[in-house]
Short mmCIF file of C-alpha atoms in Angstrom, two decimals:
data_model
loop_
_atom_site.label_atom_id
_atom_site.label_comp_id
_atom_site.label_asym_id
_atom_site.label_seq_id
_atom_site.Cartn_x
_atom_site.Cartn_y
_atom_site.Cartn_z
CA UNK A 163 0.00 0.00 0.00
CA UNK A 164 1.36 3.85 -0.91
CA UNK A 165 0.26 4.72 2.38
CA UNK A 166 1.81 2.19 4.21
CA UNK A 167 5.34 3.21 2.30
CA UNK A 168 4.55 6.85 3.13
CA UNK A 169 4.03 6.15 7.05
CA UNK A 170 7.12 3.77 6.98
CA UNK A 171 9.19 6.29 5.41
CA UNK A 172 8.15 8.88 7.96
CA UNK A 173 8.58 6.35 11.01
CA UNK A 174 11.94 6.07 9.86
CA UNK A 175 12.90 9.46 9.62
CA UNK A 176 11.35 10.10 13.33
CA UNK A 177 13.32 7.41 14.05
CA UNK A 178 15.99 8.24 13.83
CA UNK A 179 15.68 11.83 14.58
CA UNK A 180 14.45 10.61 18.07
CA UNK A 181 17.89 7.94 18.86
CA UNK A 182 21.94 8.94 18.60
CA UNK A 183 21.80 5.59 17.91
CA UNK A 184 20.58 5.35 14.68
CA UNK A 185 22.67 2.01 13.93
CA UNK A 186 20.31 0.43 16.56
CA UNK A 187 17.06 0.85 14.56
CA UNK A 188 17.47 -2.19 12.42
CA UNK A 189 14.75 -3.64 14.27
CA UNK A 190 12.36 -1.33 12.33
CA UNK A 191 12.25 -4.38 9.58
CA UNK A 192 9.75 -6.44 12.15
CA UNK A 193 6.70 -4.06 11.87
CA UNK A 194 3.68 -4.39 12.97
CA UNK A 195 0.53 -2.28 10.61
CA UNK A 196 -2.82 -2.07 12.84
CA UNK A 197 -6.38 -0.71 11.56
CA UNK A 198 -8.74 0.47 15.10
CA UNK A 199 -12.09 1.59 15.36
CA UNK A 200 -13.17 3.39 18.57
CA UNK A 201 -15.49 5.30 20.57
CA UNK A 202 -14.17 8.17 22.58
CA UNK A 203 -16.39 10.04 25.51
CA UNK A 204 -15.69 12.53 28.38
CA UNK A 205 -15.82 16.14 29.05
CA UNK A 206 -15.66 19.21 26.84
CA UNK A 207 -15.22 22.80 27.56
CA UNK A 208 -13.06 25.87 27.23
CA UNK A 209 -10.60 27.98 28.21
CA UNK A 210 -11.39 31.59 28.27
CA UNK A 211 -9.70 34.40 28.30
CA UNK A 212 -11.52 37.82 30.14
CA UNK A 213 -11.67 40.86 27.98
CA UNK A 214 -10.00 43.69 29.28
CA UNK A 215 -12.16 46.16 31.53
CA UNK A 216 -14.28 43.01 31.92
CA UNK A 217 -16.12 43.42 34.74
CA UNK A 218 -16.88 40.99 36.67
CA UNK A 219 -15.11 37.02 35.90
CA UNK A 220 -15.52 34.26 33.07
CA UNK A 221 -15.32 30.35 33.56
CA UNK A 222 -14.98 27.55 31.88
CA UNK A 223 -18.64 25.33 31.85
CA UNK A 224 -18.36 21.69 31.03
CA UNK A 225 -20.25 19.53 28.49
CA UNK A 226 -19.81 16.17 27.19
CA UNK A 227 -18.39 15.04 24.26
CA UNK A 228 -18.52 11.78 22.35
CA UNK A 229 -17.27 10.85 19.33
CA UNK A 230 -16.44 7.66 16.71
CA UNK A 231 -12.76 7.15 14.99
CA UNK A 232 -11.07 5.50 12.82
CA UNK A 233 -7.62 4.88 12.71
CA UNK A 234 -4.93 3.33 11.04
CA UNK A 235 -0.97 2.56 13.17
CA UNK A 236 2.34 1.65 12.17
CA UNK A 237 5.03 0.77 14.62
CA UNK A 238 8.53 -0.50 13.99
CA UNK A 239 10.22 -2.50 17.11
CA UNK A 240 12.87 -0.56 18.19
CA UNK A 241 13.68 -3.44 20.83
CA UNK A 242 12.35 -6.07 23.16
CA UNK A 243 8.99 -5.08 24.11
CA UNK A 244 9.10 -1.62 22.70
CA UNK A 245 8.69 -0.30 19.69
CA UNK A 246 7.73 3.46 18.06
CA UNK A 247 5.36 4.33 14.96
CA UNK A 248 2.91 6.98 13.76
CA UNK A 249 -1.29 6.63 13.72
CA UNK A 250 -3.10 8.35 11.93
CA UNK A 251 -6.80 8.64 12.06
CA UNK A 252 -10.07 10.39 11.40
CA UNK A 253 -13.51 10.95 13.59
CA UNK A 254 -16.61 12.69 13.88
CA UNK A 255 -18.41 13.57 16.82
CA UNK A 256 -20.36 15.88 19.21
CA UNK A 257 -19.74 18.26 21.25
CA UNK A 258 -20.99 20.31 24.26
CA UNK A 259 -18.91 23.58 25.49
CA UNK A 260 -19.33 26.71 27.33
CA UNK A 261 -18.87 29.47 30.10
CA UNK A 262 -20.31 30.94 32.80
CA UNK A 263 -19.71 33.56 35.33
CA UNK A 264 -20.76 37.09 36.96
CA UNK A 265 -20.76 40.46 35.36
CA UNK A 266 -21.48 44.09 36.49
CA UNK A 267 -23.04 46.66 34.52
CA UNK A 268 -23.12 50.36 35.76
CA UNK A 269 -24.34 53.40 33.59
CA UNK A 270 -26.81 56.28 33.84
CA UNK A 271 -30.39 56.93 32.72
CA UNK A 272 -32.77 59.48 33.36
CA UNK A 273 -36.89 59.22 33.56
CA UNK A 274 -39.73 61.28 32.04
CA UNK A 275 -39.11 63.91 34.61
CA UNK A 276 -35.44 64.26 34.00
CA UNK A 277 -34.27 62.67 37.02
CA UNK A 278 -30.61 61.26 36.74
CA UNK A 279 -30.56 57.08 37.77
CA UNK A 280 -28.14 55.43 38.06
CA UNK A 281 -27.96 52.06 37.49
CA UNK A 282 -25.74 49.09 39.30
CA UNK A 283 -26.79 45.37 37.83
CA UNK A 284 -25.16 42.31 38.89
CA UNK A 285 -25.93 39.55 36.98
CA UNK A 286 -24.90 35.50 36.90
CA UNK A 287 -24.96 33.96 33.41
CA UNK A 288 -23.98 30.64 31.51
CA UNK A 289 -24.04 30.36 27.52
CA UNK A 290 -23.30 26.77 26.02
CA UNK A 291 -22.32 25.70 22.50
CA UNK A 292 -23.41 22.42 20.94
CA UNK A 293 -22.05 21.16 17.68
CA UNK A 294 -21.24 18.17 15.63
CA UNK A 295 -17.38 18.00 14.90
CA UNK A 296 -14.56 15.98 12.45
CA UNK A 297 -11.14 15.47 13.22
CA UNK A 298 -8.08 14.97 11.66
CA UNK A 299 -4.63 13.46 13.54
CA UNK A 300 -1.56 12.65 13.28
CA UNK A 301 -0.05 11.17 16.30
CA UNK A 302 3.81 9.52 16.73
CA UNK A 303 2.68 6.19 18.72
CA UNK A 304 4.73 4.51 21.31
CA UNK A 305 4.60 0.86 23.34
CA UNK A 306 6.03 -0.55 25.95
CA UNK A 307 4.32 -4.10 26.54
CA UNK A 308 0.82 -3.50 26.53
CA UNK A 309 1.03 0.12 27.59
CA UNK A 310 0.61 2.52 24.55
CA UNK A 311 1.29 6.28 24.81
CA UNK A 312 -0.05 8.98 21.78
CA UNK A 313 0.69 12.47 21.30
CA UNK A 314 0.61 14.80 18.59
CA UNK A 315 -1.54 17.53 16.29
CA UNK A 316 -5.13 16.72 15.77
CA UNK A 317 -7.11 18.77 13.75
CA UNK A 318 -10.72 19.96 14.59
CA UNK A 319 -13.52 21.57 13.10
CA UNK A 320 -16.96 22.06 14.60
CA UNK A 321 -20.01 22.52 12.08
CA UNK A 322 -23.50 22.26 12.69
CA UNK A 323 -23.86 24.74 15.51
CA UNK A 324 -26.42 26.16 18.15
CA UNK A 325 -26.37 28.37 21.09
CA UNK A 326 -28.00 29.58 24.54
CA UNK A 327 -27.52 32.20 26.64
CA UNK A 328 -28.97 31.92 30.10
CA UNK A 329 -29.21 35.09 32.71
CA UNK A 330 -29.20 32.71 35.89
CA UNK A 331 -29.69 35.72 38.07
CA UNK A 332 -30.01 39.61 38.07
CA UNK A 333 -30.30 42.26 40.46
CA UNK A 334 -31.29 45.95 39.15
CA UNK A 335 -30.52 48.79 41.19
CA UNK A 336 -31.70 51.70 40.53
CA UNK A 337 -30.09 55.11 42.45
CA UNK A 338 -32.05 58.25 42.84
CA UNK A 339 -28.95 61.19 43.38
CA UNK A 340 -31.13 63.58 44.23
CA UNK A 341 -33.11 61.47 46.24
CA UNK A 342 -30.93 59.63 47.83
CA UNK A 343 -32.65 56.68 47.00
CA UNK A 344 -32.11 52.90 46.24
CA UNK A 345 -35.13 50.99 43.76
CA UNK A 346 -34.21 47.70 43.46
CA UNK A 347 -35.71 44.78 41.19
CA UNK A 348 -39.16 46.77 40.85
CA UNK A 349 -40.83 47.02 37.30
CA UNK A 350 -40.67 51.10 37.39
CA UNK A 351 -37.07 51.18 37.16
CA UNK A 352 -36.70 47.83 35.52
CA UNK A 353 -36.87 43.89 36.43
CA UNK A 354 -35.77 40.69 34.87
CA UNK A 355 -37.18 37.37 35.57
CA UNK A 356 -34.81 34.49 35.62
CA UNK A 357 -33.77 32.78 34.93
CA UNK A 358 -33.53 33.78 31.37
CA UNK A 359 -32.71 32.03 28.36
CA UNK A 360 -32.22 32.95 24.59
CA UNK A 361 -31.10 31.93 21.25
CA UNK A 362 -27.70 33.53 20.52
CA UNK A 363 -25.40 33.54 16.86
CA UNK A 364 -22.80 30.69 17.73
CA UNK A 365 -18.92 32.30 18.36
CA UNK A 366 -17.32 28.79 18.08
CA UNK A 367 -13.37 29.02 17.04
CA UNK A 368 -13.39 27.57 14.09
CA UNK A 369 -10.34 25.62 12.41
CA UNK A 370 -8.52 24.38 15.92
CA UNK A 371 -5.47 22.71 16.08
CA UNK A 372 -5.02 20.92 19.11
CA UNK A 373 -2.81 18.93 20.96
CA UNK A 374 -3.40 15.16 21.44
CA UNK A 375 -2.01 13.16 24.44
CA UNK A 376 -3.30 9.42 24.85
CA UNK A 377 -1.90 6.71 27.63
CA UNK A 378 -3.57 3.22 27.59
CA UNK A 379 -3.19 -0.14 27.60
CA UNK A 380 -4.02 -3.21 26.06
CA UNK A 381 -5.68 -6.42 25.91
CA UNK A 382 -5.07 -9.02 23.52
CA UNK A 383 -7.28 -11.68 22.25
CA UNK A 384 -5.76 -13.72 19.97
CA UNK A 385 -2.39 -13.42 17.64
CA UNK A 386 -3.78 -10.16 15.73
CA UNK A 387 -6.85 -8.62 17.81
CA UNK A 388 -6.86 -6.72 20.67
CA UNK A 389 -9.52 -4.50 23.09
CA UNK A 390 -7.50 -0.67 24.10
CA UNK A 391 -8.49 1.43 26.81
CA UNK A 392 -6.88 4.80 26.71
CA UNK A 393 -7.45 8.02 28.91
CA UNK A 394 -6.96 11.66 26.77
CA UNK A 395 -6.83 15.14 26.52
CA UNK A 396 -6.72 17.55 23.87
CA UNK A 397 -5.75 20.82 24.53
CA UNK A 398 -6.07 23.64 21.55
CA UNK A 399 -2.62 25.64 21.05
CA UNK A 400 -4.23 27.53 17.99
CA UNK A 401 -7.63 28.49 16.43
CA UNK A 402 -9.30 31.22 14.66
CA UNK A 403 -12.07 32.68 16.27
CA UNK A 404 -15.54 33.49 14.95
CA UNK A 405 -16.81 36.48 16.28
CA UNK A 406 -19.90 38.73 16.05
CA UNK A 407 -19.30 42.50 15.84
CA UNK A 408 -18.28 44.01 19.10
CA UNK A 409 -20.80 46.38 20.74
CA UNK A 410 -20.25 48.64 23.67
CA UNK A 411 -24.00 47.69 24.86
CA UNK A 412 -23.94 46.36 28.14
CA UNK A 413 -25.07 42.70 29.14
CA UNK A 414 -28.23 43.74 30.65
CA UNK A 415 -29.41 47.02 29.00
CA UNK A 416 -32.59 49.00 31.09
CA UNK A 417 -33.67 51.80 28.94
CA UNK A 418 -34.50 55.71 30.11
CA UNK A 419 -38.36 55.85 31.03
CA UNK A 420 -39.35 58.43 28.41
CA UNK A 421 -43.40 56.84 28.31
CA UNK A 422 -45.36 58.88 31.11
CA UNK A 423 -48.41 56.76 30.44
CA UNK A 424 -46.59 53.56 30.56
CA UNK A 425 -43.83 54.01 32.89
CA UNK A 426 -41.98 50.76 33.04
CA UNK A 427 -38.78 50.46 31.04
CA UNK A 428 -37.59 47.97 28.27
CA UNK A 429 -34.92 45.19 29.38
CA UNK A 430 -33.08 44.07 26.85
CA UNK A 431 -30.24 41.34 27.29
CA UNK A 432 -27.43 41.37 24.73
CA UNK A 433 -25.07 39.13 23.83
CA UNK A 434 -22.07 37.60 25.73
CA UNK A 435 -19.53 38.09 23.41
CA UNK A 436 -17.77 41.11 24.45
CA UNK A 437 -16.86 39.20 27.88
CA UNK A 438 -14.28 37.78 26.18
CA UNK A 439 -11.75 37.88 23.52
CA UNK A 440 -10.65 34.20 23.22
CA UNK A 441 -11.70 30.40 23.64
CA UNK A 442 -10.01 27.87 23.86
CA UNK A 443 -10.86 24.15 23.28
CA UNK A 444 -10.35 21.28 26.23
CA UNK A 445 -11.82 17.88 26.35
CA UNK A 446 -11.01 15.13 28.24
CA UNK A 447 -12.04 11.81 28.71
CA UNK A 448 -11.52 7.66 27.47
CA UNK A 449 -11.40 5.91 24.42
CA UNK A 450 -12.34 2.15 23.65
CA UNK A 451 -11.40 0.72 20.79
CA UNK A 452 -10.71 -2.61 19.07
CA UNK A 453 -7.69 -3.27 16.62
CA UNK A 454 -6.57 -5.81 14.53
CA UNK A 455 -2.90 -5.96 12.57
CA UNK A 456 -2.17 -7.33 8.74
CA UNK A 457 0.57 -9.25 10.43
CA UNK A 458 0.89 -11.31 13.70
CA UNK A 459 1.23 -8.59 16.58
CA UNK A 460 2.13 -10.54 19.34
CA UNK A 461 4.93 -12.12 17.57
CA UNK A 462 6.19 -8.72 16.17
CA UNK A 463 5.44 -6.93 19.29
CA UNK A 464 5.49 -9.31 22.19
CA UNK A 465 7.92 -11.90 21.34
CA UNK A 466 10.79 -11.73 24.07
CA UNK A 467 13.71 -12.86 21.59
CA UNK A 468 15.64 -16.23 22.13
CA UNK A 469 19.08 -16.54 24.42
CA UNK A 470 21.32 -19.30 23.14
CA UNK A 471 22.98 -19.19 25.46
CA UNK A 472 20.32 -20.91 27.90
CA UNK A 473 20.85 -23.35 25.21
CA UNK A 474 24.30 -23.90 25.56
CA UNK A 475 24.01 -23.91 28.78
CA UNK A 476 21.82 -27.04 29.12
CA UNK A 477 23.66 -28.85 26.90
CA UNK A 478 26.89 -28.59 28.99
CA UNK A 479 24.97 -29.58 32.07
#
C-alpha cells in the first residue's frame, strides 16, 4: 500500500531523529501495521480568556463530548517489548462547550421627569455551544508491553452549531442622586425574571489545532486482535475565532423611562460576546477501541527474543 510506504518512510525518519543511535534501529524491519475503530467520551469545555475592563469574571462550563474514529498505526520495534510508529486517524463527533460567570453593569439613565438614575446590575450567566465536529490526527505512537502512549496535532472543526444564553440571576438597582434613593428589582425602574434564556449567533473558534495526548493499555485476544483502553486530553494551542461584531452595549441594558403613560422600562439582554476575547478548546475523557494488525502482533510486538545461550548452557549440564 502507498500509504503504508509513506508512514514507513516517515517512522523512519522520526526514528531516527528521536535515537543517537541510529545504527540500533534495524529492528524497524519487524513491523507491525494495525487498523482500530473506537469510541471516545468525556468532558468538553473551554478555556477563556476575560476581555480587558471586563467586569466581573468568566469560567470555563463543562459539556460532554462523544465521538467515533477511525484509525490506522504503524510501529517499527525498536527493541524487546518496545517499539515506536505513527497513527493516523479520522472521527466525527459531538460536542458540548461553554462558560459561565458574573458580570457588572453600571451606567446612567434618566426618567420622564429628567431625574438622573443610576444604574448598578449584577448579573450571573452561563451560555453553552453544541455542535457536531470531524477530526483529523496525526499522532507519533509509542509501546512498551501492553502500555501505549499517543501524542501529537489533531485537527478539529466544529459545524453544525447552536447556542443559549442563560441570565441565571439579576439584580437591578436603581439610584435616585437627588433622592438619595435605592429601587431595586421593581418594574418602574426595571426587572428581569430568571432565569432567562435565549437563542444567541454561535462564536465557536473555528479551524482548531489541538494537541493530542493518549496513555492506555491493552488487551489481547488472539495473535492479531486486541480491546484498548486509553485516557486523553486535547488541549487547543491555535484556532481562529468566529466572532460577532463588538458592541459597547452592556449585558443587561434597562432603557431611560421616556413613556409617562406607561412608565416601566424595556430590558433588553445582549449578547455575551464582548466578555471575552478568546476560547479555547479542552476535552477530556476515554477511548475504547478494538484493533486488529495485517501481520501477527504478538509475535512482532510481544515476542521476548531467544538466548542461546540458555541453550548452551543445558547442553553442557
Amino acid at each position: 500500500m502507498k500509504i503504508e510506504r509513506i508512514i514507513h518512510s516517515v517512522v523512519v525518519l522520526v526514528m531516527a531523529l528521536l535515537s543517537p543511535f541510529a545504527i540500533h534501529l534495524s529492528p524497524l524491519s519487524a513491523q507491525t501495521s494495525m487498523l482500530s475503530i473506537g469510541v471516545r467520551g468525556g468532558g468538553h469545555t473551554y478555556l477563556p480568556t476575560a476581555a480587558v475592563g471586563a467586569a466581573g469574571d468568566v469560567q470555563p462550563s463543562i459539556g460532554v463530548t462523544g465521538s467515533l474514529d477511525l484509525r490506522y498505526s504503524l510501529y517499527g520495534c525498536l527493541a524487546n517489548r518496545l517499539g515506536i510508529g505513527l497513527t493516523v486517524g479520522a472521527g466525527v463527533g459531538y460536542g458540548e462547550a461553554g462558560i459561565k460567570g458574573t458580570n457588572t453593569d453600571q451606567y446612567t439613565n434618566s426618567d420622564y421627569l429628567g431625574n438622573t438614575i443610576d444604574y448598578t446590575i449584577h448579573s450571573a450567566f452561563i451560555q453553552k455551544d453544541r455542535f457536531t465536529k470531524v477530526d483529523l490526527s496525526l499522532l507519533l505512537a509509542l509501546y512498551l508491553g501492553n502500555f501505549t502512549v499517543n501524542i501529537g496535532p489533531r485537527w478539529m472543526m466544529p459545524f453544525v452549531s447552536s447556542s443559549s444564553f442563560t441570565i441565571q440571576s439579576a439584580d437591578i438597582d436603581a439610584y435616585y442622586p437627588l433622592y438619595d434613593v435605592h429601587v431595586t428589582n421593581q418594574l418602574i425602574t426595571g426587572k428581569l425574571e430568571t432565569p432567562y434564556t435565549q437563542s444567541v449567533t454561535p462564536t465557536l473558534p473555528q479551524q482548531n489545532i489541538l494537541m493530542a495526548m493518549e496513555l492506555g493499555y491493552e488487551w489481547y485476544l488472539n495473535e492479531i486482535t486486541c480491546l484498548g483502553l486509553q485516557a486523553f486530553a486535547d488541549i487547543a494551542v491555535w484556532n481562529r475565532q468566529s466572532t460577532n461584531p463588538l458592541t459597547t452595549n452592556p449585558l443587561i441594558q434597562v432603557a431611560p423611562i421616556t413613556d409617562v403613560s406607561n412608565p416601566v422600562p424595556a430590558v433588553t439582554v445582549n449578547p455575551a460576546a464582548n466578555l471575552t476575547v478568546s476560547k479555547r478548546y479542552l476535552d477530556f475523557g476515554v477511548r475504547i477501541y478494538y484493533a486488529f494488525s495485517f501481520s501477527s502482533t504478538r509475535e512482532t510486538r510481544r515476542k521476548i527474543p531467544r538466548d542461546t545461550r540458555l541453550h548452551h548452557n543445558r547442553i553442557l549440564y
